[in-house]
Amino acid sequence: MSDHQTKKPARHNEQHLHVDRWQQLRQFTAARIGLGRAGTSLPTSELLRFQLAHAQAIDAVHASLDSTQLIDDLQVLTYMNEPLNILSVQSEATERLIYLQRPDLGRNLSEASAYQLQQYRSDSPVDVAIVVADGLSATAVHKQVPPFLSALLARLTRANKAWQLAPLCIAQQGRVAIGDDIAEQLNAQMVVVLIGERPGLSSPDSLGIYLTWAPKRGFDDAKRNCISNVRHAGLTPDKAAHRCAYLMENARNKQISGVALKDRSDDAITDKLPLSRVFMLSAQCVGDNTE
Amino acid sequence: MAGYRYQLGQRTYRFKDLAGVMAKASPLRSGDQLAGVAATTAEERVVAQMVLADLPLTTFLNETVIPYEQDDITRLILDTHDRDAFEPVAGLTVGELRNWLLLESTDAVVLQDVSPGLTPEMVAAVSKIMRNQDLILVARKCEVITAFRNTIGIPGHFSTRLQPNHPTDDLNGIAASIFDGLMYGSGDAVIGINPATDNVAQTINLLHMLDELIASYNIPTQSCVLTHVTNTIEAIERGAPVDLVFQSIGGTQKTNESFGVSLAMLQEAREAALSLKRGTVGHNVMYFETGQGSALSANGHHGVDQQTCEARAYGLARVLDPLLVNTVVGFIGPEYLFDGKQIIRAGLEDHFCGKLLGLPMGCDVCYTNHAEADQNDMDNLLTLLASAHCQFIMGIPGADDIMLNYQTTSFHDALYVRQLFGAKPAPEFDAWLEEQKIFTRSGNSLLTDELSQRFAAMLPGGNANV
């Protein structure tokens, strides 16, 4: 990683720069605090650091998914000692600019892909279809999907009740709801969509995971469970796989998903820090010297 | 209603109803195209604007864009319309209203008097035939002053919401961003957190922290945790120190149903917050956020264009007497506002419409990374809004919201506006900043050079210079 990508503060030897003297607060947050200033404006180094992060986020949005590379990366994985059956499909959005302006097209399989999937349709329902979609960050898919899937398949292999998988579909120019279309074509009882999330400035490679029970075209998001911020600096692929396997098991047992299915795999993390431990509120700071 | 027609040379243009004229007259934006209501040619758009300009304002009292029987916002707008206030402009067409608004004799007082007589649809209609400079000039004339622990909207002043979001709501992480913001003079509109974990327990936890911070340092400002109105009502019932009630609102009943809110619920929340009597210089207790595209996103637009839906949301806001209304203009993404040009236009329209309807309008000058926009577009919109006397903007460390994953205005950006326009924070907050030796009146500088002892002392490890 180059020097520019680190969380390093502006160089102290930059000329005409007022340095903020609270940079130790960066231990508490990844927010861009203590940047310093030139007059009241951003120091040059910080301005360029921001521009670089924005450029990376834009590149992540416009990067196309390299299906061949991804298939190569996923073909080393096995499930129940068998290699994965992987198919490549396309939404109705034919290119990126259309995809960005027409969310409706990204939710549907192209006619050719729908026809292709019918050839793989199972007569009796299969347990789950796993779908990989580029979404808004192909970068996230390339980085997070291989380790996530590896961890998820390992967990599914150990499940008490075996999971029967539909072919794994890699969808180009896909939105979350394309999974519903794919699951209908493949006759799957559940769909798990792994999709590149809208890239943030500090997180261009974050994956989202959406689980839907009994998926049908036209379902809205209230029917889905979501695991977001899957990346090495956020929810690690391994932890995400743990949570996903938990949700899959519960969705199958209760035959529901969405708001009705609560994620209790980890209790919601609320900060139980006593207020006196907040640095601005410790007794000494607010003028009460009883400490 | 037989619809509207216009003869241009050999060609006859037809528009099926009022909503159709409004939609096709709207300056181009991707959301209206997505909804299938936009003009299909540039010529059709201007023809629609000509039809709109010739419509008497009374049309909007006789014809609705969404039927009265189907939509509670339509009912609210018509049932609360003030005929007496409308009188001075009752004889005008939409085009004549534009002329009237631009008259030099139409000043802040005249605009305040007529405001309750204007409906959101009238205001949306006239905005569609106004250029950006018209939107700026008229909005600048509107004066809207609100107050809670400080006074917002006085001419010559410009406020900021300090937005210290953190991806896991880490209290020290939030406090670190608040510290940074205060040292840059941010936070007079509100210190407002979007919680990452959106439940009542977390809301109460965060409210207590903000309350202690504001009380400990006697900061003349207000706090808010931007959670669902039902969570805030419950927090109040459980004794939490609620200053402002937050809610996202839209301009149709269906949109608000998708947000899980109704007028009655908002009124109940307002009463509950008022009963706490926590304001010192005023009692505006509501904080609303809006944004073009929400009605389409909620599949609740009824064929009405997104800018008209947005203005209708202001119709709801104004009966609740808010402290702040924030149009979050570029957050929704390129399928609604495609690029910098569309975001800038929408920001100016929203600010104008809100102000003319009597609302304390601020703007989240922002974009996402999948929109065709960048910092330069935001600089343009920020400068234009500041020249239009926008009441407040967001303030966030380095313009990067690490929780919501979008870019909005930074603490530095607000100081740019202060330098450029000489605009000060709310007077009570401005005095506090000077008292705390954060701002200075001496020399050419806005900010003091040295961190004051009081703030240096609270840093972990004391005043460790790194």
Tab-separated table of C-alpha atoms in Angstrom, chain B residues 59-414:
chain	number	residue	atom	x	y	z
B	59	THR	CA	-56.168	26.214	-11.519
B	60	PHE	CA	-54.243	24.606	-8.655
B	61	LEU	CA	-57.173	25.138	-6.307
B	62	ASN	CA	-59.624	23.563	-8.734
B	63	GLU	CA	-57.574	20.732	-10.162
B	64	THR	CA	-55.422	18.320	-8.163
B	65	VAL	CA	-52.384	16.342	-9.304
B	66	ILE	CA	-53.373	13.478	-6.986
B	67	PRO	CA	-57.105	13.091	-6.208
B	68	TYR	CA	-58.378	14.580	-2.939
B	69	GLU	CA	-60.110	11.307	-2.038
B	70	GLN	CA	-56.946	9.237	-2.513
B	71	ASP	CA	-54.270	11.224	-0.775
B	72	ASP	CA	-54.022	12.867	2.630
B	73	ILE	CA	-51.348	15.335	1.493
B	74	THR	CA	-53.687	16.681	-1.196
B	75	ARG	CA	-56.364	17.058	1.474
B	76	LEU	CA	-53.948	18.766	3.850
B	77	ILE	CA	-52.822	21.220	1.152
B	78	LEU	CA	-56.334	22.207	0.098
B	79	ASP	CA	-57.890	22.179	3.571
B	80	THR	CA	-55.204	24.465	5.026
B	81	HIS	CA	-55.037	26.859	2.082
B	82	ASP	CA	-55.283	30.481	3.239
B	83	ARG	CA	-57.577	32.345	0.821
B	84	ASP	CA	-56.874	35.752	2.378
B	85	ALA	CA	-53.126	35.404	2.033
B	86	PHE	CA	-53.640	34.244	-1.571
B	87	GLU	CA	-55.615	37.385	-2.466
B	88	PRO	CA	-52.696	39.576	-3.699
B	89	VAL	CA	-51.703	36.959	-6.313
B	90	ALA	CA	-55.110	35.387	-6.942
B	91	GLY	CA	-55.461	37.007	-10.354
B	92	LEU	CA	-52.050	35.948	-11.646
B	93	THR	CA	-50.957	33.176	-13.970
B	94	VAL	CA	-47.907	31.049	-13.190
B	95	GLY	CA	-45.842	33.163	-15.584
B	96	GLU	CA	-47.073	36.367	-13.962
B	97	LEU	CA	-46.246	34.961	-10.526
B	98	ARG	CA	-42.636	34.620	-11.674
B	99	ASN	CA	-42.616	38.293	-12.715
B	100	TRP	CA	-44.223	39.323	-9.432
B	101	LEU	CA	-41.719	37.358	-7.350
B	102	LEU	CA	-38.860	39.085	-9.144
B	103	LEU	CA	-40.206	42.615	-8.544
B	104	GLU	CA	-37.868	44.605	-6.324
B	105	SER	CA	-40.895	45.707	-4.318
B	106	THR	CA	-41.712	42.085	-3.490
B	107	ASP	CA	-39.620	41.914	-0.335
B	108	ALA	CA	-39.325	39.620	2.671
B	109	VAL	CA	-42.455	40.965	4.372
B	110	VAL	CA	-44.608	40.737	1.231
B	111	LEU	CA	-43.378	37.179	0.653
B	112	GLN	CA	-44.085	36.160	4.251
B	113	ASP	CA	-47.612	37.490	3.981
B	114	VAL	CA	-48.420	35.681	0.749
B	115	SER	CA	-46.700	32.408	1.651
B	116	PRO	CA	-49.692	30.690	3.360
B	117	GLY	CA	-51.729	31.478	0.232
B	118	LEU	CA	-49.374	29.573	-2.036
B	119	THR	CA	-49.773	25.833	-2.441
B	120	PRO	CA	-46.820	23.496	-3.034
B	121	GLU	CA	-48.052	22.864	-6.575
B	122	MET	CA	-48.125	26.612	-7.385
B	123	VAL	CA	-44.605	26.982	-6.071
B	124	ALA	CA	-43.390	23.888	-7.925
B	125	ALA	CA	-45.012	25.175	-11.123
B	126	VAL	CA	-43.367	28.575	-11.006
B	127	SER	CA	-39.981	27.009	-10.177
B	128	LYS	CA	-40.156	25.031	-13.425
B	129	ILE	CA	-40.189	28.205	-15.497
B	130	MET	CA	-37.493	29.944	-13.435
B	131	ARG	CA	-33.820	29.935	-14.262
B	132	ASN	CA	-31.233	29.172	-11.601
B	133	GLN	CA	-30.599	32.885	-11.009
B	134	ASP	CA	-34.333	33.473	-10.448
B	135	LEU	CA	-34.437	30.656	-7.894
B	136	ILE	CA	-31.458	32.170	-6.085
B	137	LEU	CA	-32.699	35.759	-6.141
B	138	VAL	CA	-36.196	35.010	-4.832
B	139	ALA	CA	-35.052	32.483	-2.226
B	140	ARG	CA	-32.610	35.064	-0.922
B	141	LYS	CA	-35.460	37.478	-0.321
B	142	CYS	CA	-37.391	34.992	1.820
B	143	GLU	CA	-36.708	35.301	5.538
B	144	VAL	CA	-37.455	32.325	7.760
B	145	ILE	CA	-36.295	32.450	11.361
B	146	THR	CA	-36.618	29.536	13.784
B	147	ALA	CA	-35.246	28.897	17.257
B	148	PHE	CA	-34.639	26.299	19.957
B	149	ARG	CA	-31.412	26.916	21.935
B	150	ASN	CA	-30.194	29.331	19.296
B	151	THR	CA	-31.684	31.350	16.470
B	152	ILE	CA	-31.382	30.104	12.919
B	153	GLY	CA	-31.944	31.988	9.670
B	154	ILE	CA	-31.135	35.586	10.593
B	155	PRO	CA	-29.773	37.317	7.465
B	156	GLY	CA	-25.977	37.318	7.515
B	157	HIS	CA	-25.884	34.020	9.396
B	158	PHE	CA	-25.327	30.514	8.114
B	159	SER	CA	-25.566	27.375	10.220
B	160	THR	CA	-24.237	23.826	10.106
B	161	ARG	CA	-25.448	20.466	11.311
B	162	LEU	CA	-22.557	18.594	12.874
B	163	GLN	CA	-22.963	15.001	11.620
B	164	PRO	CA	-20.571	12.807	13.619
B	165	ASN	CA	-21.628	9.410	12.284
B	166	HIS	CA	-19.682	6.270	13.103
B	167	PRO	CA	-20.149	2.798	11.538
B	168	THR	CA	-20.591	1.069	14.911
B	169	ASP	CA	-21.875	4.040	16.952
B	170	ASP	CA	-18.685	3.919	19.022
B	171	LEU	CA	-19.218	6.689	21.567
B	172	ASN	CA	-15.620	7.843	21.570
B	173	GLY	CA	-15.599	7.684	17.775
B	174	ILE	CA	-18.670	9.919	17.657
B	175	ALA	CA	-17.183	12.230	20.287
B	176	ALA	CA	-13.950	12.478	18.268
B	177	SER	CA	-15.880	13.789	15.252
B	178	ILE	CA	-17.866	16.173	17.482
B	179	PHE	CA	-14.636	17.510	18.965
B	180	ASP	CA	-13.185	18.008	15.487
B	181	GLY	CA	-16.351	19.776	14.338
B	182	LEU	CA	-16.584	22.087	17.334
B	183	MET	CA	-12.953	23.100	16.867
B	184	TYR	CA	-13.929	24.139	13.336
B	185	GLY	CA	-16.992	26.050	14.563
B	186	SER	CA	-19.582	23.526	13.351
B	187	GLY	CA	-22.809	22.392	14.983
B	188	ASP	CA	-25.180	25.294	15.541
B	189	ALA	CA	-28.107	23.953	13.478
B	190	VAL	CA	-27.959	20.676	15.387
B	191	ILE	CA	-25.552	17.979	16.453
B	192	GLY	CA	-27.331	15.151	14.679
B	193	ILE	CA	-26.293	11.490	14.582
B	194	ASN	CA	-27.542	8.917	12.083
B	195	PRO	CA	-27.321	5.809	14.254
B	196	ALA	CA	-25.800	2.693	12.690
B	197	THR	CA	-27.884	0.512	15.013
B	198	ASP	CA	-31.393	1.829	14.684
B	199	ASN	CA	-33.304	0.853	17.804
B	200	VAL	CA	-34.726	2.583	20.881
B	201	ALA	CA	-31.990	1.464	23.284
B	202	GLN	CA	-29.272	2.834	21.048
B	203	THR	CA	-31.220	6.051	20.457
B	204	ILE	CA	-31.498	6.650	24.212
B	205	ASN	CA	-27.828	5.873	24.725
B	206	LEU	CA	-26.775	8.404	22.092
B	207	LEU	CA	-29.257	11.040	23.304
B	208	HIS	CA	-27.786	10.873	26.805
B	209	MET	CA	-24.295	11.365	25.481
B	210	LEU	CA	-25.281	14.390	23.389
B	211	ASP	CA	-27.265	15.852	26.268
B	212	GLU	CA	-24.296	15.572	28.633
B	213	LEU	CA	-21.974	17.081	26.073
B	214	ILE	CA	-24.222	20.050	25.414
B	215	ALA	CA	-24.877	20.582	29.125
B	216	SER	CA	-21.273	20.129	30.254
B	217	TYR	CA	-19.939	22.690	27.831
B	218	ASN	CA	-23.025	24.951	27.821
B	219	ILE	CA	-23.183	24.749	24.053
B	220	PRO	CA	-26.088	26.791	22.724
B	221	THR	CA	-27.251	24.135	20.304
B	222	GLN	CA	-29.644	21.187	20.077
B	223	SER	CA	-29.174	17.467	19.611
B	224	CYS	CA	-30.932	14.907	17.497
B	225	VAL	CA	-30.683	11.191	16.852
B	226	LEU	CA	-32.065	10.570	13.394
B	227	THR	CA	-34.187	7.524	14.071
B	228	HIS	CA	-37.780	6.711	13.180
B	229	VAL	CA	-40.381	8.979	14.801
B	230	THR	CA	-41.907	6.016	16.672
B	231	ASN	CA	-38.511	5.313	18.276
B	232	THR	CA	-38.266	8.947	19.363
B	233	ILE	CA	-41.761	8.890	20.856
B	234	GLU	CA	-40.801	5.783	22.825
B	235	ALA	CA	-37.525	7.395	23.908
B	236	ILE	CA	-39.465	10.393	25.234
B	237	GLU	CA	-41.829	8.060	27.124
B	238	ARG	CA	-38.774	6.414	28.656
B	239	GLY	CA	-37.489	9.786	29.867
B	240	ALA	CA	-34.757	10.376	27.293
B	241	PRO	CA	-33.556	13.966	26.772
B	242	VAL	CA	-35.024	14.622	23.316
B	243	ASP	CA	-34.445	18.068	21.821
B	244	LEU	CA	-35.595	17.564	18.231
B	245	VAL	CA	-37.855	14.950	16.656
B	246	PHE	CA	-36.495	13.687	13.351
B	247	GLN	CA	-38.371	12.135	10.459
B	248	SER	CA	-37.944	11.585	6.716
B	249	ILE	CA	-41.101	12.672	4.945
B	250	GLY	CA	-42.425	12.578	1.388
B	251	GLY	CA	-45.039	14.365	-0.671
B	252	THR	CA	-47.653	11.650	-1.075
B	253	GLN	CA	-49.606	9.514	1.351
B	254	LYS	CA	-48.157	6.349	-0.177
B	255	THR	CA	-44.601	7.628	0.235
B	256	ASN	CA	-45.219	8.413	3.887
B	257	GLU	CA	-46.855	5.032	4.402
B	258	SER	CA	-43.680	3.446	3.025
B	259	PHE	CA	-41.768	5.460	5.662
B	260	GLY	CA	-44.258	4.241	8.251
B	261	VAL	CA	-45.450	7.745	9.169
B	262	SER	CA	-48.636	9.789	9.159
B	263	LEU	CA	-49.528	13.368	10.011
B	264	ALA	CA	-51.166	12.225	13.253
B	265	MET	CA	-48.014	10.398	14.322
B	266	LEU	CA	-45.877	13.467	13.604
B	267	GLN	CA	-48.271	15.695	15.536
B	268	GLU	CA	-48.143	13.334	18.499
B	269	ALA	CA	-44.334	13.376	18.439
B	270	ARG	CA	-44.277	17.158	18.216
B	271	GLU	CA	-46.605	17.484	21.228
B	272	ALA	CA	-44.430	15.058	23.188
B	273	ALA	CA	-41.234	16.994	22.407
B	274	LEU	CA	-42.903	20.333	23.207
B	275	SER	CA	-44.028	18.960	26.571
B	276	LEU	CA	-40.373	18.522	27.571
B	277	LYS	CA	-39.862	22.317	27.281
B	278	ARG	CA	-36.181	21.933	26.489
B	279	GLY	CA	-35.910	24.921	24.139
B	280	THR	CA	-34.551	28.120	25.667
B	281	VAL	CA	-34.970	30.775	22.989
B	282	GLY	CA	-37.653	29.075	20.882
B	283	HIS	CA	-39.881	26.052	20.485
B	284	ASN	CA	-39.383	24.682	16.980
B	285	VAL	CA	-38.860	20.989	17.752
B	286	MET	CA	-39.081	19.183	14.402
B	287	TYR	CA	-36.291	18.216	12.024
B	288	PHE	CA	-37.380	16.867	8.626
B	289	GLU	CA	-35.415	15.389	5.796
B	290	THR	CA	-36.709	15.135	2.251
B	291	GLY	CA	-35.353	14.528	-1.218
B	292	GLN	CA	-36.542	14.331	-4.796
B	293	GLY	CA	-37.133	10.764	-5.938
B	294	SER	CA	-38.448	9.317	-2.674
B	295	ALA	CA	-42.011	9.022	-4.024
B	296	LEU	CA	-40.873	7.123	-7.101
B	297	SER	CA	-38.588	4.967	-4.990
B	298	ALA	CA	-41.596	4.121	-2.784
B	299	ASN	CA	-43.723	3.513	-5.880
B	300	GLY	CA	-46.052	6.243	-4.622
B	301	HIS	CA	-45.733	9.032	-7.183
B	302	HIS	CA	-49.109	8.716	-9.017
B	303	GLY	CA	-47.498	9.927	-12.256
B	304	VAL	CA	-46.477	13.216	-10.594
B	305	ASP	CA	-42.937	14.433	-11.306
B	306	GLN	CA	-40.391	14.171	-8.522
B	307	GLN	CA	-39.913	17.906	-8.013
B	308	THR	CA	-43.658	18.471	-7.516
B	309	CYS	CA	-43.767	15.530	-5.077
B	310	GLU	CA	-40.886	17.154	-3.198
B	311	ALA	CA	-42.697	20.496	-2.914
B	312	ARG	CA	-45.738	18.626	-1.569
B	313	ALA	CA	-43.554	17.209	1.204
B	314	TYR	CA	-42.931	20.822	2.242
B	315	GLY	CA	-46.697	21.230	2.422
B	316	LEU	CA	-46.653	18.577	5.128
B	317	ALA	CA	-43.596	20.030	6.876
B	318	ARG	CA	-45.016	23.524	7.183
B	319	VAL	CA	-47.987	22.541	9.332
B	320	LEU	CA	-45.526	21.137	11.914
B	321	ASP	CA	-43.482	24.302	12.441
B	322	PRO	CA	-40.004	22.728	12.133
B	323	LEU	CA	-36.646	24.081	13.301
B	324	LEU	CA	-34.917	22.595	10.250
B	325	VAL	CA	-35.863	21.093	6.901
B	326	ASN	CA	-33.059	19.437	5.028
B	327	THR	CA	-33.277	18.385	1.402
B	328	VAL	CA	-30.786	15.563	1.013
B	329	VAL	CA	-30.343	16.326	-2.618
B	330	GLY	CA	-27.749	13.943	-4.059
B	331	PHE	CA	-28.081	10.986	-1.709
B	332	ILE	CA	-30.630	8.986	-3.631
B	333	GLY	CA	-28.428	8.194	-6.610
B	334	PRO	CA	-28.121	8.666	-10.363
B	335	GLU	CA	-31.366	6.909	-11.271
B	336	TYR	CA	-33.132	9.996	-9.851
B	337	LEU	CA	-30.576	12.781	-10.323
B	338	PHE	CA	-28.010	11.636	-12.794
B	339	ASP	CA	-25.165	14.105	-12.605
B	340	GLY	CA	-23.821	17.294	-11.062
B	341	LYS	CA	-25.994	19.451	-13.302
B	342	GLN	CA	-29.212	17.706	-12.225
B	343	ILE	CA	-28.185	17.701	-8.551
B	344	ILE	CA	-27.390	21.423	-8.623
B	345	ARG	CA	-30.688	22.299	-10.292
B	346	ALA	CA	-32.653	20.152	-7.832
B	347	GLY	CA	-30.865	21.693	-4.849
B	348	LEU	CA	-31.755	25.195	-5.982
B	349	GLU	CA	-35.379	24.237	-6.722
B	350	ASP	CA	-35.858	22.586	-3.338
B	351	HIS	CA	-34.317	25.490	-1.463
B	352	PHE	CA	-36.482	27.988	-3.361
B	353	CYS	CA	-39.731	26.030	-2.962
B	354	GLY	CA	-39.171	25.374	0.728
B	355	LYS	CA	-38.273	28.969	1.490
B	356	LEU	CA	-41.216	30.392	-0.436
B	357	LEU	CA	-43.506	28.036	1.488
B	358	GLY	CA	-42.087	29.486	4.695
B	359	LEU	CA	-39.710	26.726	5.723
B	360	PRO	CA	-36.239	26.926	7.310
B	361	MET	CA	-34.462	25.229	4.410
B	362	GLY	CA	-31.063	23.685	4.557
B	363	CYS	CA	-29.440	21.378	2.084
B	364	ASP	CA	-27.333	18.282	2.333
B	365	VAL	CA	-25.086	19.207	-0.584
B	366	CYS	CA	-24.049	15.690	-1.445
B	367	TYR	CA	-23.399	12.901	-3.914
B	368	THR	CA	-22.787	9.197	-4.032
B	369	ASN	CA	-19.939	7.510	-5.816
B	370	HIS	CA	-22.141	6.073	-8.536
B	371	ALA	CA	-23.443	9.521	-9.584
B	372	GLU	CA	-21.663	11.567	-12.252
B	373	ALA	CA	-20.660	14.215	-9.751
B	374	ASP	CA	-17.619	15.326	-7.816
B	375	GLN	CA	-16.329	17.867	-5.311
B	376	ASN	CA	-16.366	20.625	-7.932
B	377	ASP	CA	-20.098	20.137	-8.473
B	378	MET	CA	-20.594	20.337	-4.715
B	379	ASP	CA	-18.505	23.526	-4.545
B	380	ASN	CA	-20.763	25.026	-7.205
B	381	LEU	CA	-23.998	24.067	-5.441
B	382	LEU	CA	-22.664	25.144	-2.047
B	383	THR	CA	-21.650	28.556	-3.364
B	384	LEU	CA	-24.978	29.064	-5.143
B	385	LEU	CA	-26.985	28.029	-2.078
B	386	ALA	CA	-24.937	30.235	0.206
B	387	SER	CA	-25.563	33.178	-2.105
B	388	ALA	CA	-29.285	32.304	-1.916
B	389	HIS	CA	-29.093	32.491	1.917
B	390	CYS	CA	-29.598	28.800	2.535
B	391	GLN	CA	-30.107	28.379	6.306
B	392	PHE	CA	-27.741	25.479	6.932
B	393	ILE	CA	-25.612	22.725	5.451
B	394	MET	CA	-24.070	19.544	6.850
B	395	GLY	CA	-20.636	19.467	8.428
B	396	ILE	CA	-18.679	16.260	8.468
B	397	PRO	CA	-14.969	15.491	8.873
B	398	GLY	CA	-13.286	15.749	5.496
B	399	ALA	CA	-16.635	15.518	3.599
B	400	ASP	CA	-16.590	11.714	3.968
B	401	ASP	CA	-19.454	10.014	5.845
B	402	ILE	CA	-17.884	6.723	6.841
B	403	MET	CA	-21.211	5.303	8.004
B	404	LEU	CA	-23.621	6.306	5.222
B	405	ASN	CA	-20.999	5.986	2.463
B	406	TYR	CA	-21.538	9.260	0.656
B	407	GLN	CA	-19.870	12.642	0.455
B	408	THR	CA	-21.355	15.801	1.909
B	409	THR	CA	-19.952	19.174	2.940
B	410	SER	CA	-17.036	19.328	5.353
B	411	PHE	CA	-16.240	21.573	8.315
B	412	HIS	CA	-13.751	23.265	5.999
B	413	ASP	CA	-16.476	23.894	3.401
B	414	ALA	CA	-18.550	25.871	5.901
